[in-house]
Amino acid sequence: MSKILDGKLLSKQIKDELKFQVDILIKSGKKVPHLAAIIVGNDGASLTYVSSKVKSCKKIGYNSSLIKLDEKISEQKLINEINKLNQNSDVDGFIVQLPLPKHINEEKILNQIKPSKDVDGFHPSNFGKMALGLETFIPATPYGIMEIFSRYKISLEGKIVVVLGRSNIVGKPISILMSNKGNPGNATVILTHSKTNNLVNLTKQADVIISALGIPNFLKSEMIKKNCIVIDVGITRVKNPLKPKGYEIVGDVDFDNVIKKSSYITPVPGGVGPMTIAMLLKNTMHAYIRKTS
Ligand code: GUN
């Protein structure tokens, strides 16, 4: 049995399911879902991620718009762009790619997004609903991780989950989702961060480790117990002159060694990354359905 949790394969299944729904809409003469993305500045990695989100829209038949804004744009002008999307009835959902330049207050920006179009699930009202277990948009990366457990039928009930990193995008929401009632859910979660003492004592007890640090090869096989399930959320670009692009994408996990000791593991690339895109598309379909029903 393969130990690899194949995010690329699952994401294709999810995108095929969405394409099937879009084809039905087209056949019945209806409008298709429309996802818009705002990106500020020229960060290579962020541009790549946003472009692949837009490309995936095209593949499954969604409309998409990419709004590229100057690095030096004022906070007010960015808010104006958000308001345009809030009011544009053709746009079902949109995202503002993070991180934003330092002169822009991220919290203020996320607060401006109309909650019914917030397909990232980052607006405080959507994040609050998620924490309460109410129906809402689940942030795409944690949603993708939950979907991996769901589609591979791996139960989290009673398991000890150690999450590395407390970001609002991954660490905090995945801790909440995995400890919520439900299946997958009902786990006992330990959320660790830069001030955690004796981290290795904790990781060695974990049945599941979710690593969302962005530190290449941080998690070594000595830090885990046998048969641990390892989910690698890291996607760091590391210079490598031998690669065609001059860099490679490296996860948080020392994959070649950790795979020998783990029961299941997500690869990088081809694990959580493609799932994030698939779940963003799924959230956009949810936004479309809620608006039209
Ligand atoms: N930056 C890294 N991950 C994400 C994400 O899921 N959404 C947005 N908007 N920005 C990100």
CSV table of C-alpha atoms and ligand atoms in Angstrom, one decimal:
chain,number,residue,atom,x,y,z
A,1,MET,CA,0.0,0.0,0.0
A,2,SER,CA,1.3,3.4,-0.9
A,3,LYS,CA,2.1,5.8,1.9
A,4,ILE,CA,1.7,8.8,-0.3
A,5,LEU,CA,-1.4,11.0,0.2
A,6,ASP,CA,-1.8,12.1,-3.4
A,7,GLY,CA,-3.1,15.7,-3.4
A,8,LYS,CA,-2.6,16.0,-7.1
A,9,LEU,CA,-4.9,13.1,-7.8
A,10,LEU,CA,-7.5,14.2,-5.3
A,11,SER,CA,-7.5,17.7,-6.6
A,12,LYS,CA,-8.1,16.4,-10.1
A,13,GLN,CA,-11.1,14.4,-8.9
A,14,ILE,CA,-12.5,17.5,-7.2
A,15,LYS,CA,-11.9,19.7,-10.2
A,16,ASP,CA,-13.6,17.1,-12.5
A,17,GLU,CA,-16.6,17.1,-10.1
A,18,LEU,CA,-16.8,20.9,-10.4
A,19,LYS,CA,-16.4,20.8,-14.2
A,20,PHE,CA,-19.3,18.4,-14.3
A,21,GLN,CA,-21.4,20.9,-12.4
A,22,VAL,CA,-20.3,23.8,-14.7
A,23,ASP,CA,-21.1,21.8,-17.8
A,24,ILE,CA,-24.7,21.4,-16.5
A,25,LEU,CA,-25.0,25.1,-15.9
A,26,ILE,CA,-23.7,25.8,-19.4
A,27,LYS,CA,-26.1,23.3,-20.9
A,28,SER,CA,-29.1,25.0,-19.2
A,29,GLY,CA,-27.9,28.4,-20.4
A,30,LYS,CA,-26.9,29.7,-16.9
A,31,LYS,CA,-24.1,32.0,-16.0
A,32,VAL,CA,-20.9,30.2,-14.8
A,33,PRO,CA,-19.1,30.9,-11.5
A,34,HIS,CA,-16.6,33.8,-11.6
A,35,LEU,CA,-13.6,34.0,-9.3
A,36,ALA,CA,-11.5,37.2,-9.1
A,37,ALA,CA,-8.1,37.6,-7.5
A,38,ILE,CA,-6.2,40.7,-6.5
A,39,ILE,CA,-2.5,40.6,-6.3
A,40,VAL,CA,-0.4,43.5,-5.1
A,41,GLY,CA,3.3,43.8,-6.2
A,42,ASN,CA,5.6,41.5,-8.1
A,43,ASP,CA,6.6,38.7,-5.7
A,44,GLY,CA,7.4,35.7,-8.0
A,45,ALA,CA,6.0,33.0,-5.7
A,46,SER,CA,2.7,34.9,-5.1
A,47,LEU,CA,2.3,35.6,-8.8
A,48,THR,CA,2.8,31.9,-9.6
A,49,TYR,CA,0.2,30.8,-7.0
A,50,VAL,CA,-2.4,33.3,-8.2
A,51,SER,CA,-1.7,32.5,-11.9
A,52,SER,CA,-2.3,28.8,-11.2
A,53,LYS,CA,-5.6,29.6,-9.4
A,54,VAL,CA,-6.7,31.6,-12.4
A,55,LYS,CA,-5.5,28.9,-14.9
A,56,SER,CA,-7.5,26.2,-12.9
A,57,CYS,CA,-10.6,28.3,-13.2
A,58,LYS,CA,-10.3,28.3,-17.0
A,59,LYS,CA,-9.8,24.5,-17.1
A,60,ILE,CA,-13.0,23.8,-15.3
A,61,GLY,CA,-15.0,26.4,-17.2
A,62,TYR,CA,-15.3,29.2,-14.5
A,63,ASN,CA,-14.8,32.9,-15.5
A,64,SER,CA,-11.8,34.5,-13.8
A,65,SER,CA,-10.2,37.9,-13.4
A,66,LEU,CA,-6.7,38.7,-12.2
A,67,ILE,CA,-6.3,42.2,-10.9
A,68,LYS,CA,-2.6,43.1,-10.7
A,69,LEU,CA,-1.8,46.2,-8.6
A,70,ASP,CA,1.3,48.2,-8.0
A,71,GLU,CA,3.5,47.4,-5.0
A,72,LYS,CA,3.2,51.0,-3.9
A,73,ILE,CA,-0.6,51.3,-4.1
A,74,SER,CA,-2.2,53.1,-1.2
A,75,GLU,CA,-4.4,51.3,1.3
A,76,GLN,CA,-7.4,53.4,0.2
A,77,LYS,CA,-6.9,52.6,-3.5
A,78,LEU,CA,-6.8,48.9,-2.7
A,79,ILE,CA,-9.9,49.3,-0.6
A,80,ASN,CA,-11.6,50.9,-3.7
A,81,GLU,CA,-10.6,47.9,-5.8
A,82,ILE,CA,-12.1,45.6,-3.2
A,83,ASN,CA,-15.3,47.6,-3.1
A,84,LYS,CA,-15.6,47.4,-6.9
A,85,LEU,CA,-15.5,43.6,-6.6
A,86,ASN,CA,-17.9,43.6,-3.6
A,87,GLN,CA,-20.4,45.5,-5.9
A,88,ASN,CA,-19.8,43.6,-9.1
A,89,SER,CA,-22.7,41.2,-9.4
A,90,ASP,CA,-20.9,39.1,-12.0
A,91,VAL,CA,-18.2,38.2,-9.5
A,92,ASP,CA,-19.2,35.4,-7.2
A,93,GLY,CA,-16.1,35.3,-5.0
A,94,PHE,CA,-12.7,36.9,-4.8
A,95,ILE,CA,-9.4,36.7,-2.9
A,96,VAL,CA,-6.7,39.1,-2.0
A,97,GLN,CA,-3.4,37.2,-2.3
A,98,LEU,CA,-1.3,37.4,0.9
A,99,PRO,CA,1.2,38.6,2.1
A,100,LEU,CA,0.5,42.2,1.3
A,101,PRO,CA,3.3,44.9,1.3
A,102,LYS,CA,4.2,46.2,4.7
A,103,HIS,CA,2.6,49.6,4.4
A,104,ILE,CA,-0.9,47.9,4.0
A,105,ASN,CA,-2.8,46.8,7.1
A,106,GLU,CA,-3.8,43.2,6.3
A,107,GLU,CA,-6.5,43.1,8.9
A,108,LYS,CA,-8.2,46.2,7.6
A,109,ILE,CA,-8.1,44.9,4.0
A,110,LEU,CA,-9.6,41.5,4.9
A,111,ASN,CA,-12.4,43.3,6.8
A,112,GLN,CA,-13.4,45.1,3.7
A,113,ILE,CA,-14.2,41.9,1.7
A,114,LYS,CA,-18.0,41.2,1.6
A,115,PRO,CA,-18.4,38.0,3.7
A,116,SER,CA,-20.6,36.4,1.0
A,117,LYS,CA,-17.8,36.7,-1.6
A,118,ASP,CA,-14.9,35.9,0.8
A,119,VAL,CA,-14.0,32.5,-0.7
A,120,ASP,CA,-10.7,32.4,1.3
A,121,GLY,CA,-12.8,32.5,4.5
A,122,PHE,CA,-10.5,35.1,6.0
A,123,HIS,CA,-13.1,37.7,7.0
A,124,PRO,CA,-13.6,37.7,10.8
A,125,SER,CA,-17.3,36.8,10.5
A,126,ASN,CA,-16.5,33.8,8.3
A,127,PHE,CA,-13.6,32.7,10.5
A,128,GLY,CA,-15.8,33.0,13.6
A,129,LYS,CA,-18.5,30.8,12.0
A,130,MET,CA,-15.9,28.3,11.1
A,131,ALA,CA,-14.7,28.2,14.7
A,132,LEU,CA,-18.3,27.7,15.8
A,133,GLY,CA,-18.8,24.8,13.4
A,134,LEU,CA,-21.4,26.8,11.4
A,135,GLU,CA,-21.7,26.6,7.6
A,136,THR,CA,-19.3,29.1,6.0
A,137,PHE,CA,-16.3,29.3,3.7
A,138,ILE,CA,-13.4,27.2,5.2
A,139,PRO,CA,-10.0,28.6,4.3
A,140,ALA,CA,-8.7,26.7,1.3
A,141,THR,CA,-5.5,25.1,2.7
A,142,PRO,CA,-7.1,23.7,5.9
A,143,TYR,CA,-10.2,22.7,3.9
A,144,GLY,CA,-7.9,20.8,1.5
A,145,ILE,CA,-6.2,19.0,4.4
A,146,MET,CA,-9.5,18.0,5.9
A,147,GLU,CA,-10.6,16.8,2.4
A,148,ILE,CA,-7.5,14.6,2.2
A,149,PHE,CA,-8.4,12.9,5.5
A,150,SER,CA,-12.0,12.6,4.3
A,151,ARG,CA,-11.3,11.1,0.9
A,152,TYR,CA,-8.7,8.7,2.1
A,153,LYS,CA,-11.2,7.7,4.9
A,154,ILE,CA,-8.5,8.3,7.6
A,155,SER,CA,-10.2,8.9,11.0
A,156,LEU,CA,-8.9,11.6,13.3
A,157,GLU,CA,-11.1,10.6,16.2
A,158,GLY,CA,-9.1,10.5,19.5
A,159,LYS,CA,-5.8,11.0,17.6
A,160,ILE,CA,-3.2,13.4,19.0
A,161,VAL,CA,-2.5,16.0,16.3
A,162,VAL,CA,0.5,18.3,16.6
A,163,VAL,CA,0.3,21.5,14.4
A,164,LEU,CA,3.5,23.4,13.8
A,165,GLY,CA,2.8,27.1,13.2
A,166,ARG,CA,-0.1,29.3,14.4
A,167,SER,CA,-0.8,31.3,11.2
A,168,ASN,CA,-4.3,32.6,10.6
A,169,ILE,CA,-4.2,31.0,7.1
A,170,VAL,CA,-3.3,27.4,8.2
A,171,GLY,CA,-2.2,26.6,11.8
A,172,LYS,CA,-5.1,28.3,13.7
A,173,PRO,CA,-7.9,27.1,11.4
A,174,ILE,CA,-6.7,23.5,11.0
A,175,SER,CA,-6.4,23.3,14.8
A,176,ILE,CA,-10.0,24.4,15.2
A,177,LEU,CA,-11.3,22.1,12.4
A,178,MET,CA,-9.6,19.0,13.6
A,179,SER,CA,-10.8,19.5,17.2
A,180,ASN,CA,-14.4,20.3,16.1
A,181,LYS,CA,-17.0,17.6,16.5
A,182,GLY,CA,-17.4,15.6,13.3
A,183,ASN,CA,-15.7,13.3,10.9
A,184,PRO,CA,-13.0,14.2,10.1
A,185,GLY,CA,-12.6,15.9,13.5
A,186,ASN,CA,-12.8,14.9,17.2
A,187,ALA,CA,-9.0,15.0,17.4
A,188,THR,CA,-6.9,16.2,20.4
A,189,VAL,CA,-4.9,19.1,19.0
A,190,ILE,CA,-1.7,20.7,20.2
A,191,LEU,CA,-1.0,24.0,18.5
A,192,THR,CA,2.7,24.8,18.7
A,193,HIS,CA,4.7,27.9,17.8
A,194,SER,CA,8.0,29.7,18.2
A,195,LYS,CA,7.6,30.0,22.0
A,196,THR,CA,6.7,26.3,22.5
A,197,ASN,CA,9.0,24.5,24.9
A,198,ASN,CA,10.4,21.0,24.2
A,199,LEU,CA,8.8,20.7,20.8
A,200,VAL,CA,10.3,17.3,20.1
A,201,ASN,CA,8.6,15.9,23.2
A,202,LEU,CA,5.3,16.9,21.6
A,203,THR,CA,6.0,15.8,18.1
A,204,LYS,CA,7.2,12.4,19.3
A,205,GLN,CA,3.7,11.8,20.9
A,206,ALA,CA,1.8,12.8,17.7
A,207,ASP,CA,-0.3,10.5,15.7
A,208,VAL,CA,-0.6,13.2,13.1
A,209,ILE,CA,1.7,16.2,12.4
A,210,ILE,CA,0.7,19.2,10.3
A,211,SER,CA,3.7,21.3,9.5
A,212,ALA,CA,3.0,24.8,8.3
A,213,LEU,CA,6.2,26.7,9.1
A,214,GLY,CA,7.8,27.4,5.7
A,215,ILE,CA,11.2,26.2,7.0
A,216,PRO,CA,12.7,23.7,4.5
A,217,ASN,CA,13.4,20.2,5.9
A,218,PHE,CA,12.5,21.2,9.5
A,219,LEU,CA,10.8,18.0,10.5
A,220,LYS,CA,13.3,15.1,10.8
A,221,SER,CA,12.5,11.4,11.2
A,222,GLU,CA,14.0,11.5,14.8
A,223,MET,CA,11.3,13.9,15.7
A,224,ILE,CA,8.3,11.6,15.0
A,225,LYS,CA,7.0,8.3,16.3
A,226,LYS,CA,6.6,5.3,14.1
A,227,ASN,CA,3.5,5.3,11.8
A,228,CYS,CA,2.8,9.0,12.3
A,229,ILE,CA,0.8,10.7,9.5
A,230,VAL,CA,2.7,13.7,8.2
A,231,ILE,CA,1.1,16.6,6.3
A,232,ASP,CA,3.6,19.0,4.8
A,233,VAL,CA,2.1,22.5,4.1
A,234,GLY,CA,5.5,24.1,3.5
A,235,ILE,CA,6.2,25.5,0.0
A,236,THR,CA,9.5,27.4,0.1
A,237,ARG,CA,11.5,28.3,-3.1
A,238,VAL,CA,15.1,27.2,-2.6
A,239,LYS,CA,17.8,28.2,-5.1
A,240,ASN,CA,19.0,25.3,-7.2
A,241,PRO,CA,21.0,26.1,-10.3
A,242,LEU,CA,20.5,22.5,-11.6
A,243,LYS,CA,16.8,23.1,-12.0
A,244,PRO,CA,15.4,24.7,-15.2
A,245,LYS,CA,13.9,27.6,-13.2
A,246,GLY,CA,16.9,28.1,-11.0
A,247,TYR,CA,15.0,27.0,-7.9
A,248,GLU,CA,13.0,24.2,-6.5
A,249,ILE,CA,10.0,24.0,-4.2
A,250,VAL,CA,10.9,22.4,-0.8
A,251,GLY,CA,8.5,21.4,2.0
A,252,ASP,CA,9.0,21.6,5.8
A,253,VAL,CA,9.6,17.8,6.0
A,254,ASP,CA,12.8,15.8,5.4
A,255,PHE,CA,10.7,13.7,3.1
A,256,ASP,CA,13.2,10.9,2.1
A,257,ASN,CA,13.8,10.0,5.7
A,258,VAL,CA,10.4,10.8,7.3
A,259,ILE,CA,8.6,8.6,4.7
A,260,LYS,CA,10.4,5.5,6.0
A,261,LYS,CA,9.0,6.0,9.5
A,262,SER,CA,5.5,7.4,8.7
A,263,SER,CA,2.3,5.6,7.8
A,264,TYR,CA,1.1,8.3,5.4
A,265,ILE,CA,2.7,11.4,4.1
A,266,THR,CA,2.0,14.3,1.6
A,267,PRO,CA,4.7,15.1,-0.9
A,268,VAL,CA,5.9,18.6,-1.9
A,269,PRO,CA,5.0,19.3,-4.6
A,270,GLY,CA,1.8,17.3,-5.3
A,271,GLY,CA,0.3,17.2,-1.8
A,272,VAL,CA,-1.4,20.1,0.0
A,273,GLY,CA,-0.7,22.7,-2.7
A,274,PRO,CA,-3.0,21.4,-5.4
A,275,MET,CA,-5.7,20.8,-2.8
A,276,THR,CA,-5.6,24.4,-1.8
A,277,ILE,CA,-6.5,25.4,-5.4
A,278,ALA,CA,-9.2,22.8,-5.7
A,279,MET,CA,-10.9,23.9,-2.4
A,280,LEU,CA,-10.8,27.5,-3.5
A,281,LEU,CA,-12.7,26.5,-6.6
A,282,LYS,CA,-15.1,24.5,-4.5
A,283,ASN,CA,-15.7,27.6,-2.2
A,284,THR,CA,-16.4,29.7,-5.3
A,285,MET,CA,-19.0,27.1,-6.4
A,286,HIS,CA,-20.5,27.4,-2.9
A,287,ALA,CA,-20.6,31.2,-3.2
A,288,TYR,CA,-22.3,30.9,-6.6
A,289,ILE,CA,-24.9,28.4,-5.4
A,290,ARG,CA,-25.7,30.5,-2.2
A,291,LYS,CA,-26.2,33.6,-4.4
A,292,THR,CA,-28.4,31.9,-7.0
A,293,SER,CA,-30.5,29.7,-4.8
B,1,GUN,N1,-1.1,33.3,0.7
B,1,GUN,C1,-0.8,32.0,1.0
B,1,GUN,N2,-1.8,31.2,1.0
B,1,GUN,C2,-2.9,32.0,0.7
B,1,GUN,C3,-4.3,31.7,0.5
B,1,GUN,O1,-4.8,30.6,0.7
B,1,GUN,N3,-5.1,32.7,0.2
B,1,GUN,C4,-4.6,34.0,0.0
B,1,GUN,N4,-5.4,35.0,-0.3
B,1,GUN,N5,-3.3,34.3,0.1
B,1,GUN,C5,-2.4,33.3,0.5
